[in-house]
Short mmCIF file of C-alpha atoms and ligand atoms in Angstrom, two decimals:
data_model
loop_
_atom_site.label_atom_id
_atom_site.label_comp_id
_atom_site.label_asym_id
_atom_site.label_seq_id
_atom_site.Cartn_x
_atom_site.Cartn_y
_atom_site.Cartn_z
CA MET A 1 93.96 95.25 83.90
CA ALA A 2 91.08 97.15 81.99
CA HIS A 3 90.72 93.91 79.98
CA VAL A 4 90.59 91.64 82.83
CA ILE A 5 88.06 93.63 84.84
CA LEU A 6 85.77 95.05 82.48
CA ARG A 7 86.31 92.60 79.47
CA ASP A 8 86.57 89.18 81.37
CA LEU A 9 90.25 88.43 79.68
CA PRO A 10 91.50 85.50 82.20
CA LEU A 11 94.30 87.06 84.55
CA GLU A 12 97.03 84.78 83.11
CA GLN A 13 96.81 86.48 79.50
CA ALA A 14 97.39 89.75 81.27
CA ILE A 15 100.51 88.84 83.29
CA TYR A 16 103.76 90.24 81.92
CA GLY A 17 106.13 87.70 83.02
CA GLN A 18 110.14 87.50 83.67
CA ASP A 19 110.28 86.78 79.81
CA SER A 20 108.29 89.56 78.72
CA PRO A 21 110.32 92.23 76.81
CA LEU A 22 107.63 94.73 78.20
CA LEU A 23 108.73 94.10 81.55
CA VAL A 24 112.06 95.97 81.97
CA ALA A 25 112.67 95.66 85.89
CA ARG A 26 114.61 92.94 86.77
CA GLY A 27 113.47 90.92 90.34
CA GLY A 28 111.42 88.14 90.97
CA PHE A 29 108.06 89.49 90.04
CA ASP A 30 105.69 89.69 87.42
CA LEU A 31 103.65 92.36 85.90
CA VAL A 32 99.80 93.22 85.20
CA PRO A 33 99.89 96.91 84.49
CA SER A 34 97.24 99.32 84.59
CA HIS A 35 95.41 101.40 81.58
CA ILE A 36 93.45 104.73 81.35
CA ASP A 37 90.36 102.31 80.14
CA LEU A 38 90.24 101.51 83.99
CA ALA A 39 88.62 104.70 84.34
CA GLU A 40 85.43 103.04 83.06
CA THR A 41 85.13 100.91 85.91
CA ASP A 42 83.38 103.71 88.18
CA GLY A 43 80.42 103.70 85.70
CA ARG A 44 79.89 99.97 85.31
CA ARG A 45 76.80 98.46 86.47
CA GLU A 46 76.91 94.69 86.98
CA PRO A 47 76.07 92.01 89.72
CA GLY A 48 78.59 91.69 92.30
CA PHE A 49 81.33 94.10 90.22
CA ASP A 50 82.93 94.89 93.26
CA VAL A 51 84.16 91.30 93.77
CA ALA A 52 85.43 90.79 89.97
CA LEU A 53 89.26 91.53 91.12
CA ARG A 54 88.85 89.14 93.89
CA GLU A 55 87.50 86.63 91.35
CA ALA A 56 90.22 87.41 88.53
CA LEU A 57 92.94 86.73 91.04
CA GLU A 58 91.67 83.61 92.48
CA VAL A 59 94.00 81.70 89.72
CA ALA A 60 97.06 83.79 90.80
CA ARG A 61 96.85 82.79 94.56
CA GLU A 62 98.40 79.59 94.85
CA ARG A 63 101.05 80.44 92.12
CA TYR A 64 102.57 83.80 93.87
CA ASP A 65 103.98 84.42 97.14
CA PHE A 66 102.47 87.62 97.77
CA ILE A 67 100.37 89.98 95.07
CA VAL A 68 100.54 93.73 95.79
CA LEU A 69 97.39 95.73 94.33
CA ASP A 70 98.41 99.18 94.01
CA ALA A 71 95.09 101.26 94.17
CA PRO A 72 94.35 104.91 92.79
CA PRO A 73 94.33 107.78 94.99
CA ASN A 74 90.38 107.92 95.43
CA LEU A 75 87.54 105.76 97.03
CA GLY A 76 85.91 104.70 93.61
CA MET A 77 85.19 101.47 92.43
CA LEU A 78 88.67 100.04 91.93
CA THR A 79 89.85 100.54 95.59
CA VAL A 80 86.73 99.09 96.81
CA MET A 81 87.86 96.04 94.34
CA GLY A 82 91.20 96.08 95.83
CA LEU A 83 90.01 96.23 99.31
CA ALA A 84 87.52 93.30 98.52
CA ALA A 85 90.70 91.14 97.04
CA ALA A 86 93.45 91.79 99.66
CA ASP A 87 94.48 90.07 102.73
CA GLU A 88 95.70 93.08 104.39
CA VAL A 89 96.02 97.08 103.41
CA ILE A 90 98.39 99.56 103.92
CA ILE A 91 97.42 103.10 103.43
CA PRO A 92 100.36 105.52 102.21
CA VAL A 93 99.53 109.14 103.47
CA ARG A 94 101.40 112.26 102.20
CA THR A 95 102.53 114.05 105.52
CA GLU A 96 100.22 117.17 104.36
CA PRO A 97 97.44 118.54 105.90
CA TYR A 98 94.97 117.98 103.64
CA ASP A 99 96.06 114.40 102.59
CA SER A 100 96.05 113.47 106.01
CA MET A 101 92.34 114.46 106.25
CA GLY A 102 91.40 112.03 103.95
CA VAL A 103 92.18 108.92 106.37
CA GLY A 104 89.12 109.02 108.22
CA LEU A 105 87.21 108.37 104.84
CA ILE A 106 89.26 105.79 103.91
CA LEU A 107 88.98 104.04 107.56
CA GLY A 108 85.33 104.54 106.82
CA THR A 109 85.73 102.50 103.36
CA ILE A 110 87.56 99.79 105.02
CA SER A 111 85.44 99.01 107.72
CA LYS A 112 82.04 99.00 105.05
CA VAL A 113 84.28 96.57 103.17
CA GLN A 114 85.14 94.31 106.06
CA ARG A 115 81.62 94.25 107.41
CA ARG A 116 79.98 93.63 103.65
CA LEU A 117 82.55 92.07 101.18
CA ASN A 118 85.68 90.69 103.16
CA PRO A 119 85.43 90.02 106.96
CA ALA A 120 89.16 88.81 106.85
CA LEU A 121 90.79 92.21 105.47
CA ARG A 122 93.48 93.61 107.85
CA LEU A 123 94.51 97.27 108.29
CA SER A 124 98.03 96.60 108.73
CA GLY A 125 99.28 100.53 108.98
CA ILE A 126 99.06 103.99 107.66
CA LEU A 127 102.43 104.57 105.99
CA PRO A 128 103.43 108.43 106.23
CA THR A 129 105.56 109.38 103.17
CA GLN A 130 107.23 112.68 101.65
CA PHE A 131 107.82 113.29 105.10
CA GLY A 132 109.94 116.18 106.23
CA ALA A 133 111.35 115.56 109.61
CA ARG A 134 112.82 119.31 110.07
CA LYS A 135 109.44 120.69 109.03
CA SER A 136 106.99 121.27 111.89
CA VAL A 137 104.10 120.94 109.89
CA ASP A 138 105.02 117.08 109.02
CA ARG A 139 105.86 116.61 112.67
CA GLU A 140 102.29 117.96 113.46
CA VAL A 141 100.66 115.62 110.65
CA LEU A 142 102.68 112.49 112.17
CA GLU A 143 100.94 113.32 115.58
CA HIS A 144 97.95 114.18 114.29
CA LEU A 145 97.82 110.60 112.22
CA ALA A 146 99.05 108.72 115.28
CA ALA A 147 95.96 110.09 117.53
CA VAL A 148 93.54 109.55 114.59
CA MET A 149 94.95 105.98 114.44
CA ALA A 150 95.43 104.93 118.08
CA GLY A 151 93.79 101.92 118.96
CA LYS A 152 92.93 101.06 115.39
CA ALA A 153 96.49 100.36 113.24
CA PRO A 154 99.98 101.42 113.56
CA VAL A 155 101.59 104.49 111.84
CA LEU A 156 104.88 103.04 110.23
CA GLU A 157 108.08 104.33 110.17
CA PRO A 158 107.85 107.50 107.85
CA VAL A 159 109.28 107.55 104.31
CA GLN A 160 111.67 110.94 104.26
CA ALA A 161 111.07 113.08 101.28
CA SER A 162 113.83 112.64 99.01
CA ALA A 163 115.10 113.38 95.51
CA ALA A 164 115.95 109.69 95.07
CA PHE A 165 112.51 108.83 93.95
CA GLY A 166 111.96 111.61 91.26
CA HIS A 167 115.60 110.64 89.95
CA ALA A 168 114.74 106.87 89.72
CA ALA A 169 111.81 107.44 88.39
CA ARG A 170 113.07 109.51 85.47
CA ASN A 171 115.31 106.56 84.72
CA GLY A 172 113.01 104.07 85.05
CA ARG A 173 114.53 102.31 87.90
CA ILE A 174 113.42 101.38 91.06
CA ALA A 175 114.42 103.78 93.74
CA LEU A 176 115.33 101.16 96.74
CA GLU A 177 117.48 99.43 93.60
CA ALA A 178 119.24 102.99 92.29
CA SER A 179 119.98 104.37 96.01
CA PRO A 180 119.60 101.40 98.57
CA SER A 181 120.91 104.06 101.53
CA SER A 182 118.42 106.40 100.40
CA ALA A 183 115.00 107.35 102.08
CA ALA A 184 113.93 104.17 100.05
CA ALA A 185 115.36 101.97 102.29
CA VAL A 186 112.25 102.52 104.69
CA TYR A 187 110.46 100.18 101.68
CA GLY A 188 113.31 97.43 101.91
CA ARG A 189 112.69 97.18 106.01
CA LEU A 190 108.81 97.29 105.21
CA ALA A 191 108.93 94.34 102.36
CA ALA A 192 111.22 92.59 104.35
CA ALA A 193 108.74 92.64 107.62
CA LEU A 194 105.78 91.57 105.30
CA VAL A 195 107.80 89.02 103.90
CA THR A 196 109.00 87.31 107.13
CA GLY A 197 105.66 87.95 109.00
CA SER A 198 107.66 89.98 111.68
CA ALA A 199 106.19 93.18 113.11
CA LEU A 200 106.34 96.24 110.55
CA PRO A 201 108.80 99.06 111.35
CA TYR A 202 106.62 101.79 113.43
CA ALA A 203 107.25 105.35 113.69
CA ASN A 204 109.38 106.21 116.75
CA LEU A 205 108.64 109.83 116.91
CA VAL A 206 105.25 109.38 118.54
CA PRO A 207 103.72 106.98 121.20
CA GLN A 208 102.37 104.06 119.53
CA PRO A 209 98.67 102.94 119.58
CA VAL A 210 98.15 100.15 122.34
CA GLU A 211 96.61 97.01 120.28
CA ALA A 212 93.01 96.53 120.93
N1 ATP B 301 109.38 110.05 99.59
C1 ATP B 301 109.33 110.90 98.58
N2 ATP B 301 109.97 111.83 98.45
C2 ATP B 301 110.06 112.87 97.42
N3 ATP B 301 109.33 112.57 96.42
C3 ATP B 301 108.56 111.33 96.15
C4 ATP B 301 108.48 110.75 97.39
N4 ATP B 301 107.77 109.56 97.23
C5 ATP B 301 107.20 109.83 96.00
N5 ATP B 301 107.59 110.88 95.39
C6 ATP B 301 107.25 111.46 94.23
O1 ATP B 301 105.93 111.78 93.79
C7 ATP B 301 105.57 111.30 92.81
C8 ATP B 301 104.07 110.47 92.96
O2 ATP B 301 104.49 109.30 93.86
P1 ATP B 301 103.59 107.76 93.57
O3 ATP B 301 103.35 107.26 92.20
O4 ATP B 301 104.53 107.18 94.56
O5 ATP B 301 102.53 108.26 94.38
P2 ATP B 301 100.95 108.10 94.54
O6 ATP B 301 100.10 108.86 95.52
O7 ATP B 301 100.75 106.64 93.99
O8 ATP B 301 100.24 108.74 92.98
P3 ATP B 301 99.17 108.25 92.00
O9 ATP B 301 98.20 109.16 92.42
O10 ATP B 301 99.66 108.72 90.58
O11 ATP B 301 99.17 106.61 91.99
C9 ATP B 301 106.71 110.55 91.77
O12 ATP B 301 106.73 111.74 91.08
C10 ATP B 301 107.38 110.54 93.00
O13 ATP B 301 109.06 110.46 92.42
MG1 MG B 302 99.76 105.59 92.91
#
């Protein structure tokens, strides 16, 4: 992605396809990996730079059913580029007090991007992660998220905290594949809903916001 965004390499030349020895994961997807050089993105001055990713992805749009963009955990240029290029956005948030406090900031960034760069961008939901159902702080954070999001977007079914993710990462595997019945199952339900265009799985611990 660093070559695509910073050095105008055509996206096709950055794709690791299923035939690539570098792509170890099985499954029907190709990958364009990140690189630490992407850190340069924040310092770059260039006309229309915030839509450079959207422009680069144009060729891939009709070639793939879905394109998933993973944004960094900050509100820098790469996140704005991702929002400018996307049709919909899901915001994963750890159910920790400080993490959930950042949601207001990302919502502000999303509305600016909708107003100035990408009016078609849809906020599909907040995805609480590393949730401890038995921890009262986590339940409070979830309720806080639901209150903040009321009328804006749904709070999705939380991903429970689980060792399955660390184990899978350590073994270079996909958690959902390595332990399908673990907390990772939420990601399977979420993906299925996205693929079929049906309602995303909502959190049922808290009253759901009424759609505006
Ligand atoms: N539900 C979970 N339960 C326990 N550990 C988790 C869970 N989800 C993720 N982790 C662990 O947290 C770490 C970070 O996960 P992940 O890369 O998904 O987060 P991120 O916010 O995208 O991080 P980054 O800032 O690096 O992009 C990993 O080590 C992963 O194993
Ligand atoms: Mg990440």
